[in-house]
Amino acid sequence: MNRINAHNLACPIDGALLVCHDKQLRCEHGHSFDIARQGYVNLLPVQHKRSRQPGDSKEMVAARARFLNSGLYEPLASRLARITSALVPENRKTSLMDAGCGEGYYSDTVFKYLEDRGASSGLSFIGLDISKPAILEAAKRNRQITWLVGTNRQPPVTPASIDIILCVFGFQSFEGFRHILKPGGRLVLVEPGPDHLKELREVIYSEVKKSRPQDLTPVMETGFSLVDEQSFQYKTGEISKHIIADLLLMTPHFYRTNKAGREAAAHLEVLDLTVDIVFRTLEFQNP
Ligand SMILES: C[S@@+](CC[C@H](N)C(=O)[O-])C[C@H]1O[C@@H](n2cnc3c(N)ncnc32)[C@H](O)[C@@H]1O
């Protein structure tokens, strides 16, 4: 069974601190949550669910795991690990959350990078996702990370207890993030740049628009300020039919395109793709 290494977990029903008792997390008001035998905890109460099976489906999670395990996004994951590592102070306990962690590829890569540099001993690392199938996969990747089913809208940790949040192509809830970041805490957003996967988009859409990372101006008025921005591009080299299919299934493009677009993608034999990513680091101070 995974150990629950995080000590700042909060009851999703009343916000009280959760304490580990044997195979459960309990709050002082009697709410209890089982630590599943796979080593994760479900902290998503029905009242926080907006659908019966929220988040990515089992099929999307499996496609993403196959795609990411192919190593095509390894340069992106390594860049994220370097950016994160530069934010982790030496000799100080650090609490980190990957918010919308999916099946845990980036959390695991970042954790191992920090571990290799001796920076994991004072580290509490939480991987949070609303999709239970995603967290079930993530729990297989790394037993030192605390894996939680929960929502970025109301992350189940105590207020002002997180030093660093990573949000990689994830659901961004700035309200949720503000609640849990310490003053001076950092939020690292990883988003598609203008040319991300443009070769695939040219096949599946009749008109291709440049995808811009979202405008953060309104967010800046709520205590966040931009402290770093980096663009990162590379080409994958030719990728095969099966990997193209997995890539399409794991992205929102699968639902955004129409039947003709999906069929055009299915006829592709190979594709050389542009990966174009923007990393933005925001600092949080209470306004
Ligand atoms: C595009 S995927 C990215 C997953 C992962 N970060 C990656 O890049 O491999 C978006 C993820 O956000 C999750 N998600 C959607 N809504 C969420 C919410 N309200 N809170 C937490 N996670 C959410 C989905 O289940 C999915 O795993």
Short mmCIF file of N, CA and C and ligand atoms in Angstrom, two decimals, residues 54-57 60-61 64 68 73 98-106 128-132 134 150-154 167-171 173 250-252, ligand 1:
data_model
loop_
_atom_site.label_atom_id
_atom_site.label_comp_id
_atom_site.label_asym_id
_atom_site.label_seq_id
_atom_site.Cartn_x
_atom_site.Cartn_y
_atom_site.Cartn_z
N PRO A 54 -16.70 11.91 -13.55
CA PRO A 54 -16.07 13.14 -14.02
C PRO A 54 -14.63 12.92 -14.50
N GLY A 55 -14.20 13.84 -15.37
CA GLY A 55 -12.81 13.79 -15.84
C GLY A 55 -12.62 12.78 -16.95
N ASP A 56 -11.36 12.50 -17.24
CA ASP A 56 -11.04 11.65 -18.38
C ASP A 56 -11.49 10.21 -18.15
N SER A 57 -11.96 9.60 -19.24
CA SER A 57 -12.44 8.22 -19.17
C SER A 57 -11.26 7.25 -19.14
N MET A 60 -9.44 7.25 -22.46
CA MET A 60 -8.55 8.40 -22.65
C MET A 60 -7.29 8.26 -21.81
N VAL A 61 -7.49 7.77 -20.60
CA VAL A 61 -6.34 7.59 -19.69
C VAL A 61 -5.37 6.57 -20.28
N ARG A 64 -3.53 8.10 -23.20
CA ARG A 64 -2.51 9.06 -22.75
C ARG A 64 -1.30 8.32 -22.19
N LEU A 68 2.34 8.85 -23.70
CA LEU A 68 3.41 9.43 -22.89
C LEU A 68 4.54 8.42 -22.67
N TYR A 73 6.97 13.07 -25.39
CA TYR A 73 6.88 14.31 -24.61
C TYR A 73 7.95 14.37 -23.50
N ASP A 98 0.50 18.49 -8.17
CA ASP A 98 0.24 18.46 -9.61
C ASP A 98 -1.28 18.41 -9.74
N ALA A 99 -1.86 19.54 -10.15
CA ALA A 99 -3.33 19.70 -10.14
C ALA A 99 -3.90 19.34 -11.51
N GLY A 100 -4.62 18.22 -11.56
CA GLY A 100 -5.07 17.68 -12.85
C GLY A 100 -3.95 16.84 -13.42
N CYS A 101 -3.45 15.93 -12.58
CA CYS A 101 -2.20 15.19 -12.90
C CYS A 101 -2.39 14.08 -13.91
N GLY A 102 -3.66 13.78 -14.28
CA GLY A 102 -3.88 12.69 -15.23
C GLY A 102 -3.31 11.39 -14.70
N GLU A 103 -2.68 10.63 -15.59
CA GLU A 103 -2.18 9.33 -15.17
C GLU A 103 -0.75 9.40 -14.62
N GLY A 104 -0.34 10.60 -14.23
CA GLY A 104 0.83 10.75 -13.36
C GLY A 104 2.19 10.82 -14.04
N TYR A 105 2.22 10.89 -15.38
CA TYR A 105 3.52 10.88 -16.07
C TYR A 105 4.40 12.05 -15.63
N TYR A 106 3.82 13.27 -15.64
CA TYR A 106 4.63 14.45 -15.30
C TYR A 106 4.97 14.48 -13.82
N LEU A 128 -3.29 15.23 -7.93
CA LEU A 128 -4.75 15.36 -7.78
C LEU A 128 -5.42 15.32 -9.14
N ASP A 129 -6.43 14.50 -9.28
CA ASP A 129 -7.21 14.51 -10.52
C ASP A 129 -8.64 14.09 -10.21
N ILE A 130 -9.56 14.63 -10.99
CA ILE A 130 -10.98 14.32 -10.75
C ILE A 130 -11.36 12.95 -11.33
N SER A 131 -10.49 12.41 -12.19
CA SER A 131 -10.80 11.14 -12.84
C SER A 131 -10.25 9.97 -12.02
N LYS A 132 -11.15 9.09 -11.59
CA LYS A 132 -10.69 7.92 -10.83
C LYS A 132 -9.82 6.99 -11.69
N ALA A 134 -7.81 7.81 -13.98
CA ALA A 134 -6.48 8.43 -14.09
C ALA A 134 -5.67 8.18 -12.83
N GLY A 150 -9.97 14.11 -6.65
CA GLY A 150 -10.55 15.34 -6.08
C GLY A 150 -10.59 16.38 -7.17
N THR A 151 -11.09 17.55 -6.81
CA THR A 151 -11.25 18.58 -7.84
C THR A 151 -10.37 19.80 -7.59
N ASN A 152 -9.86 20.36 -8.69
CA ASN A 152 -9.08 21.61 -8.60
C ASN A 152 -9.94 22.77 -8.11
N ARG A 153 -11.27 22.64 -8.26
CA ARG A 153 -12.14 23.73 -7.80
C ARG A 153 -12.09 23.88 -6.29
N GLN A 154 -12.05 22.73 -5.59
CA GLN A 154 -11.94 22.74 -4.12
C GLN A 154 -10.88 21.72 -3.74
N CYS A 167 0.24 22.79 -13.16
CA CYS A 167 -1.02 22.51 -13.86
C CYS A 167 -0.66 22.32 -15.33
N VAL A 168 -0.58 21.07 -15.73
CA VAL A 168 -0.07 20.69 -17.06
C VAL A 168 -1.25 20.33 -17.95
N PHE A 169 -1.57 21.19 -18.91
CA PHE A 169 -2.73 20.99 -19.78
C PHE A 169 -3.97 20.67 -18.93
N GLY A 170 -3.98 21.17 -17.70
CA GLY A 170 -5.01 20.72 -16.76
C GLY A 170 -6.15 21.72 -16.65
N PHE A 171 -7.11 21.38 -15.84
CA PHE A 171 -8.24 22.27 -15.59
C PHE A 171 -7.77 23.35 -14.61
N SER A 173 -8.19 26.18 -12.11
CA SER A 173 -9.15 26.85 -11.22
C SER A 173 -8.36 27.81 -10.34
N MET A 250 -6.38 11.37 -26.62
CA MET A 250 -6.07 11.96 -25.30
C MET A 250 -6.25 13.48 -25.29
N THR A 251 -6.53 14.09 -26.44
CA THR A 251 -6.65 15.55 -26.47
C THR A 251 -8.12 15.96 -26.68
N PRO A 252 -8.44 17.21 -26.38
CA PRO A 252 -9.82 17.69 -26.62
C PRO A 252 -10.16 17.70 -28.11
C1 LIG B 1 -5.65 17.16 -20.72
S1 LIG B 1 -5.63 16.16 -19.30
C2 LIG B 1 -3.98 16.48 -18.68
C3 LIG B 1 -3.50 15.40 -17.73
C4 LIG B 1 -2.03 15.54 -17.33
N1 LIG B 1 -1.75 16.78 -16.65
C5 LIG B 1 -1.16 15.38 -18.55
O1 LIG B 1 -0.82 16.41 -19.16
O2 LIG B 1 -0.84 14.24 -18.90
C6 LIG B 1 -6.65 17.06 -18.19
C7 LIG B 1 -6.87 16.34 -16.86
O3 LIG B 1 -7.63 17.19 -16.01
C8 LIG B 1 -8.53 16.37 -15.29
N2 LIG B 1 -9.61 17.24 -14.78
C9 LIG B 1 -10.68 17.74 -15.44
N3 LIG B 1 -11.41 18.50 -14.60
C10 LIG B 1 -10.77 18.51 -13.40
C11 LIG B 1 -11.02 19.13 -12.14
N4 LIG B 1 -12.10 19.90 -11.94
N5 LIG B 1 -10.16 18.91 -11.14
C12 LIG B 1 -9.07 18.13 -11.31
N6 LIG B 1 -8.78 17.51 -12.48
C13 LIG B 1 -9.62 17.71 -13.52
C14 LIG B 1 -8.94 15.31 -16.28
O4 LIG B 1 -9.47 14.16 -15.66
C15 LIG B 1 -7.61 15.03 -16.99
O5 LIG B 1 -6.89 14.01 -16.36
#
